[in-house]
C-alpha cells in the first residue's frame, strides 16, 4: 500500500527530471557544444545519483538464478536508463535526436565521445598552436597582440580546458620583440603576481614610454 510519502517522493523525482530536461534544453546538444553539454549532464545526473548509467551497460539477468537483491538492482538500473535516455535525447537538436532515440545512455555516451570528443581535442590543438604562433608585429600596438592572445585563452575556457593564467602570461611575454627584454627581466626579478588584464595595462604603459623616447 502506498503512502503519502511515497507519492511525494514519486512527484519530487518527476519534477527533478522535468527540471533537468529544462536545464539541458536551454542549450541543446548540436555537436559543437559537446563538452559543455556533457559537463552539465553529468553534473545534474550526479545530483540525481544516475550518472553511473553513462559508464555502465545493462547486463541481462536470469531471474531464476539471481538473488532478490540483484533483481532489485537490475530493475533500478533499467528504470534509470529509461529516464536518462529520455532526458539526453530531449536535449538534442532534431538531427541528433532522430539518430539516438533508440540508443541507451551508455551507447549514446560512447558514440558521442567517438564523434565529438576527438574533435574537441583537435580544436584544443589548433587553438594552442595559434596561441603559440602569436607575435607582436612591427608597428602593431601591443594591446592588439595581447587581446588576440586573450581571445585564444578564452576559447580554451569555452572548450572546458583549465588553462593556467601564469602560463598564459609567460606565453604573452614570449610573444614580445627584443625591445621588451628589459621589461620582461624586471617583471621576472620582481616576481610580481599579476593577471593578464594587469599585464595588458603594464605593457601599454611601457609601449607609451617607448614611443616618447
mmCIF file of C-alpha atoms in Angstrom:
data_model
loop_
_atom_site.group_PDB
_atom_site.id
_atom_site.type_symbol
_atom_site.label_atom_id
_atom_site.label_comp_id
_atom_site.label_asym_id
_atom_site.label_seq_id
_atom_site.Cartn_x
_atom_site.Cartn_y
_atom_site.Cartn_z
ATOM 1 C CA UNK A 1 0.000 0.000 0.000
ATOM 2 C CA UNK A 2 1.418 3.353 -0.996
ATOM 3 C CA UNK A 3 1.702 6.185 1.474
ATOM 4 C CA UNK A 4 1.566 9.996 1.051
ATOM 5 C CA UNK A 5 5.342 9.912 1.462
ATOM 6 C CA UNK A 6 5.719 7.546 -1.500
ATOM 7 C CA UNK A 7 3.505 9.771 -3.637
ATOM 8 C CA UNK A 8 5.535 12.826 -2.651
ATOM 9 C CA UNK A 9 8.819 11.039 -3.485
ATOM 10 C CA UNK A 10 7.487 9.994 -6.906
ATOM 11 C CA UNK A 11 6.239 13.520 -7.641
ATOM 12 C CA UNK A 12 9.547 15.002 -6.447
ATOM 13 C CA UNK A 13 11.528 12.653 -8.713
ATOM 14 C CA UNK A 14 9.294 13.511 -11.680
ATOM 15 C CA UNK A 15 9.732 17.241 -11.021
ATOM 16 C CA UNK A 16 13.516 16.829 -10.765
ATOM 17 C CA UNK A 17 13.624 15.007 -14.103
ATOM 18 C CA UNK A 18 11.473 17.707 -15.707
ATOM 19 C CA UNK A 19 13.732 20.420 -14.282
ATOM 20 C CA UNK A 20 16.797 18.613 -15.626
ATOM 21 C CA UNK A 21 15.275 18.480 -19.114
ATOM 22 C CA UNK A 22 14.575 22.228 -18.947
ATOM 23 C CA UNK A 23 18.162 22.984 -17.846
ATOM 24 C CA UNK A 24 19.742 20.947 -20.637
ATOM 25 C CA UNK A 25 17.247 22.121 -23.258
ATOM 26 C CA UNK A 26 18.377 25.725 -22.831
ATOM 27 C CA UNK A 27 21.362 24.800 -24.989
ATOM 28 C CA UNK A 28 20.578 21.663 -26.948
ATOM 29 C CA UNK A 29 23.415 19.374 -27.985
ATOM 30 C CA UNK A 30 24.469 20.245 -31.530
ATOM 31 C CA UNK A 31 27.962 18.728 -31.553
ATOM 32 C CA UNK A 32 29.992 21.902 -31.276
ATOM 33 C CA UNK A 33 28.874 22.353 -27.667
ATOM 34 C CA UNK A 34 29.519 18.708 -26.731
ATOM 35 C CA UNK A 35 31.936 19.438 -23.871
ATOM 36 C CA UNK A 36 29.641 21.952 -22.144
ATOM 37 C CA UNK A 37 26.544 19.789 -22.701
ATOM 38 C CA UNK A 38 28.187 16.654 -21.305
ATOM 39 C CA UNK A 39 29.546 18.552 -18.303
ATOM 40 C CA UNK A 40 26.064 19.889 -17.472
ATOM 41 C CA UNK A 41 24.509 16.470 -17.992
ATOM 42 C CA UNK A 42 26.979 14.707 -15.701
ATOM 43 C CA UNK A 43 26.671 17.379 -13.036
ATOM 44 C CA UNK A 44 22.896 17.024 -12.902
ATOM 45 C CA UNK A 45 22.911 13.222 -13.123
ATOM 46 C CA UNK A 46 25.425 13.120 -10.298
ATOM 47 C CA UNK A 47 22.985 15.090 -8.166
ATOM 48 C CA UNK A 48 20.235 12.606 -9.083
ATOM 49 C CA UNK A 49 22.626 9.655 -8.457
ATOM 50 C CA UNK A 50 22.124 8.409 -12.009
ATOM 51 C CA UNK A 51 25.484 9.263 -13.573
ATOM 52 C CA UNK A 52 26.533 5.597 -13.454
ATOM 53 C CA UNK A 53 24.262 4.721 -16.412
ATOM 54 C CA UNK A 54 26.627 6.646 -18.724
ATOM 55 C CA UNK A 55 29.531 4.338 -17.841
ATOM 56 C CA UNK A 56 27.810 1.038 -17.105
ATOM 57 C CA UNK A 57 25.848 -1.005 -19.630
ATOM 58 C CA UNK A 58 22.812 -3.006 -18.511
ATOM 59 C CA UNK A 59 23.526 -6.740 -18.500
ATOM 60 C CA UNK A 60 20.548 -9.060 -18.738
ATOM 61 C CA UNK A 61 19.972 -11.386 -15.806
ATOM 62 C CA UNK A 62 18.334 -14.767 -15.356
ATOM 63 C CA UNK A 63 15.778 -14.270 -12.593
ATOM 64 C CA UNK A 64 15.696 -18.000 -11.863
ATOM 65 C CA UNK A 65 19.284 -17.987 -10.605
ATOM 66 C CA UNK A 66 19.571 -14.356 -9.434
ATOM 67 C CA UNK A 67 19.141 -13.112 -5.878
ATOM 68 C CA UNK A 68 16.292 -10.707 -4.977
ATOM 69 C CA UNK A 69 18.888 -8.006 -4.282
ATOM 70 C CA UNK A 70 20.359 -8.362 -7.784
ATOM 71 C CA UNK A 71 16.875 -8.298 -9.329
ATOM 72 C CA UNK A 72 16.065 -5.069 -7.457
ATOM 73 C CA UNK A 73 19.355 -3.503 -8.636
ATOM 74 C CA UNK A 74 18.625 -4.590 -12.214
ATOM 75 C CA UNK A 75 15.143 -3.044 -12.171
ATOM 76 C CA UNK A 76 16.517 0.213 -10.737
ATOM 77 C CA UNK A 77 19.233 0.312 -13.408
ATOM 78 C CA UNK A 78 16.638 -0.330 -16.115
ATOM 79 C CA UNK A 79 14.404 2.456 -14.772
ATOM 80 C CA UNK A 80 17.302 4.918 -14.551
ATOM 81 C CA UNK A 81 18.336 4.080 -18.114
ATOM 82 C CA UNK A 82 14.845 4.859 -19.384
ATOM 83 C CA UNK A 83 14.726 8.225 -17.606
ATOM 84 C CA UNK A 84 18.249 9.319 -18.535
ATOM 85 C CA UNK A 85 17.799 8.242 -22.161
ATOM 86 C CA UNK A 86 14.661 10.416 -22.443
ATOM 87 C CA UNK A 87 16.468 13.349 -20.829
ATOM 88 C CA UNK A 88 19.501 13.051 -23.126
ATOM 89 C CA UNK A 89 17.506 12.713 -26.342
ATOM 90 C CA UNK A 90 15.090 15.500 -25.375
ATOM 91 C CA UNK A 91 18.032 17.905 -25.011
ATOM 92 C CA UNK A 92 19.449 17.313 -28.526
ATOM 93 C CA UNK A 93 18.875 19.108 -31.815
ATOM 94 C CA UNK A 94 16.416 17.256 -34.112
ATOM 95 C CA UNK A 95 19.112 15.607 -36.262
ATOM 96 C CA UNK A 96 20.833 14.011 -33.255
ATOM 97 C CA UNK A 97 17.513 13.298 -31.550
ATOM 98 C CA UNK A 98 16.344 11.201 -34.501
ATOM 99 C CA UNK A 99 19.610 9.285 -34.563
ATOM 100 C CA UNK A 100 19.854 8.481 -30.844
ATOM 101 C CA UNK A 101 16.199 7.967 -29.880
ATOM 102 C CA UNK A 102 16.626 4.163 -29.704
ATOM 103 C CA UNK A 103 20.051 4.196 -28.007
ATOM 104 C CA UNK A 104 20.657 3.589 -24.300
ATOM 105 C CA UNK A 105 22.650 6.236 -22.341
ATOM 106 C CA UNK A 106 25.776 4.066 -22.219
ATOM 107 C CA UNK A 107 25.889 3.697 -26.013
ATOM 108 C CA UNK A 108 24.927 7.346 -26.558
ATOM 109 C CA UNK A 109 27.833 8.400 -24.339
ATOM 110 C CA UNK A 110 30.305 6.158 -26.182
ATOM 111 C CA UNK A 111 29.154 7.274 -29.616
ATOM 112 C CA UNK A 112 29.164 10.979 -28.749
ATOM 113 C CA UNK A 113 32.675 10.683 -27.320
ATOM 114 C CA UNK A 114 33.830 8.985 -30.516
ATOM 115 C CA UNK A 115 32.281 11.671 -32.711
ATOM 116 C CA UNK A 116 32.819 14.877 -30.795
ATOM 117 C CA UNK A 117 35.420 14.401 -28.049
ATOM 118 C CA UNK A 118 38.157 13.784 -30.627
ATOM 119 C CA UNK A 119 37.007 16.879 -32.482
ATOM 120 C CA UNK A 120 37.312 18.872 -29.251
ATOM 121 C CA UNK A 121 40.882 17.617 -28.776
ATOM 122 C CA UNK A 122 41.704 18.675 -32.329
ATOM 123 C CA UNK A 123 40.270 22.139 -31.650
ATOM 124 C CA UNK A 124 42.337 22.360 -28.452
ATOM 125 C CA UNK A 125 45.442 21.647 -30.516
ATOM 126 C CA UNK A 126 44.548 24.222 -33.165
ATOM 127 C CA UNK A 127 43.873 26.923 -30.562
ATOM 128 C CA UNK A 128 47.122 26.193 -28.711
ATOM 129 C CA UNK A 129 49.052 26.222 -31.993
ATOM 130 C CA UNK A 130 47.561 29.613 -32.917
ATOM 131 C CA UNK A 131 48.292 30.975 -29.434
ATOM 132 C CA UNK A 132 51.946 29.929 -29.602
ATOM 133 C CA UNK A 133 52.275 31.458 -33.077
ATOM 134 C CA UNK A 134 51.215 34.923 -31.871
ATOM 135 C CA UNK A 135 53.974 37.521 -32.148
ATOM 136 C CA UNK A 136 53.892 41.277 -31.799
ATOM 137 C CA UNK A 137 54.258 42.514 -35.351
ATOM 138 C CA UNK A 138 56.294 45.546 -36.418
ATOM 139 C CA UNK A 139 54.347 48.792 -35.890
ATOM 140 C CA UNK A 140 51.489 46.868 -34.235
ATOM 141 C CA UNK A 141 50.068 48.131 -30.945
ATOM 142 C CA UNK A 142 50.892 45.804 -28.078
ATOM 143 C CA UNK A 143 47.269 45.846 -26.886
ATOM 144 C CA UNK A 144 46.166 44.259 -30.191
ATOM 145 C CA UNK A 145 48.562 41.377 -29.665
ATOM 146 C CA UNK A 146 47.548 40.836 -26.035
ATOM 147 C CA UNK A 147 43.824 40.994 -26.840
ATOM 148 C CA UNK A 148 44.305 38.473 -29.647
ATOM 149 C CA UNK A 149 46.043 36.091 -27.231
ATOM 150 C CA UNK A 150 43.405 36.676 -24.546
ATOM 151 C CA UNK A 151 40.740 35.562 -27.014
ATOM 152 C CA UNK A 152 42.575 32.265 -27.524
ATOM 153 C CA UNK A 153 42.775 31.751 -23.743
ATOM 154 C CA UNK A 154 39.023 32.460 -23.503
ATOM 155 C CA UNK A 155 38.394 29.872 -26.216
ATOM 156 C CA UNK A 156 40.208 27.326 -24.045
ATOM 157 C CA UNK A 157 37.802 28.150 -21.222
ATOM 158 C CA UNK A 158 34.821 27.610 -23.542
ATOM 159 C CA UNK A 159 36.323 24.238 -24.505
ATOM 160 C CA UNK A 160 36.424 23.359 -20.812
ATOM 161 C CA UNK A 161 40.239 23.430 -20.729
ATOM 162 C CA UNK A 162 41.764 24.655 -17.471
ATOM 163 C CA UNK A 163 44.468 26.930 -18.900
ATOM 164 C CA UNK A 164 46.774 28.266 -16.174
ATOM 165 C CA UNK A 165 46.901 32.085 -16.229
ATOM 166 C CA UNK A 166 50.562 32.157 -15.178
ATOM 167 C CA UNK A 167 51.418 30.039 -18.211
ATOM 168 C CA UNK A 168 49.315 32.338 -20.412
ATOM 169 C CA UNK A 169 51.290 35.348 -19.116
ATOM 170 C CA UNK A 170 54.606 33.649 -19.932
ATOM 171 C CA UNK A 171 53.380 32.913 -23.460
ATOM 172 C CA UNK A 172 52.353 36.564 -23.907
ATOM 173 C CA UNK A 173 55.791 37.716 -22.719
ATOM 174 C CA UNK A 174 57.443 35.281 -25.122
ATOM 175 C CA UNK A 175 55.499 36.848 -27.994
ATOM 176 C CA UNK A 176 57.144 40.244 -27.455
ATOM 177 C CA UNK A 177 60.120 41.503 -29.520
ATOM 178 C CA UNK A 178 63.616 42.198 -28.149
ATOM 179 C CA UNK A 179 62.828 45.818 -27.245
ATOM 180 C CA UNK A 180 60.723 44.483 -24.334
ATOM 181 C CA UNK A 181 63.571 42.401 -22.879
ATOM 182 C CA UNK A 182 64.265 44.896 -20.071
ATOM 183 C CA UNK A 183 60.605 44.918 -19.044
ATOM 184 C CA UNK A 184 60.468 41.083 -19.082
ATOM 185 C CA UNK A 185 63.648 40.876 -16.980
ATOM 186 C CA UNK A 186 62.274 43.384 -14.456
ATOM 187 C CA UNK A 187 58.954 41.536 -14.356
ATOM 188 C CA UNK A 188 60.653 38.229 -13.525
ATOM 189 C CA UNK A 189 63.048 39.775 -10.979
ATOM 190 C CA UNK A 190 60.180 41.412 -9.114
ATOM 191 C CA UNK A 191 58.304 38.102 -9.124
ATOM 192 C CA UNK A 192 55.074 40.075 -9.307
ATOM 193 C CA UNK A 193 51.804 38.169 -9.098
ATOM 194 C CA UNK A 194 49.544 39.588 -11.762
ATOM 195 C CA UNK A 195 46.782 38.781 -14.230
ATOM 196 C CA UNK A 196 46.523 39.023 -17.988
ATOM 197 C CA UNK A 197 44.427 42.175 -17.621
ATOM 198 C CA UNK A 198 47.064 43.843 -15.397
ATOM 199 C CA UNK A 199 49.874 42.726 -17.709
ATOM 200 C CA UNK A 200 47.941 44.305 -20.566
ATOM 201 C CA UNK A 201 47.936 47.642 -18.716
ATOM 202 C CA UNK A 202 51.664 47.343 -17.847
ATOM 203 C CA UNK A 203 52.574 46.731 -21.480
ATOM 204 C CA UNK A 204 50.515 49.665 -22.711
ATOM 205 C CA UNK A 205 52.381 51.927 -20.262
ATOM 206 C CA UNK A 206 55.746 50.562 -21.412
ATOM 207 C CA UNK A 207 54.752 50.956 -25.050
ATOM 208 C CA UNK A 208 53.738 54.571 -24.462
ATOM 209 C CA UNK A 209 57.114 55.286 -22.831
ATOM 210 C CA UNK A 210 58.988 53.670 -25.734
ATOM 211 C CA UNK A 211 57.173 55.835 -28.267
ATOM 212 C CA UNK A 212 58.031 59.019 -26.338
ATOM 213 C CA UNK A 213 61.701 58.024 -26.243
#
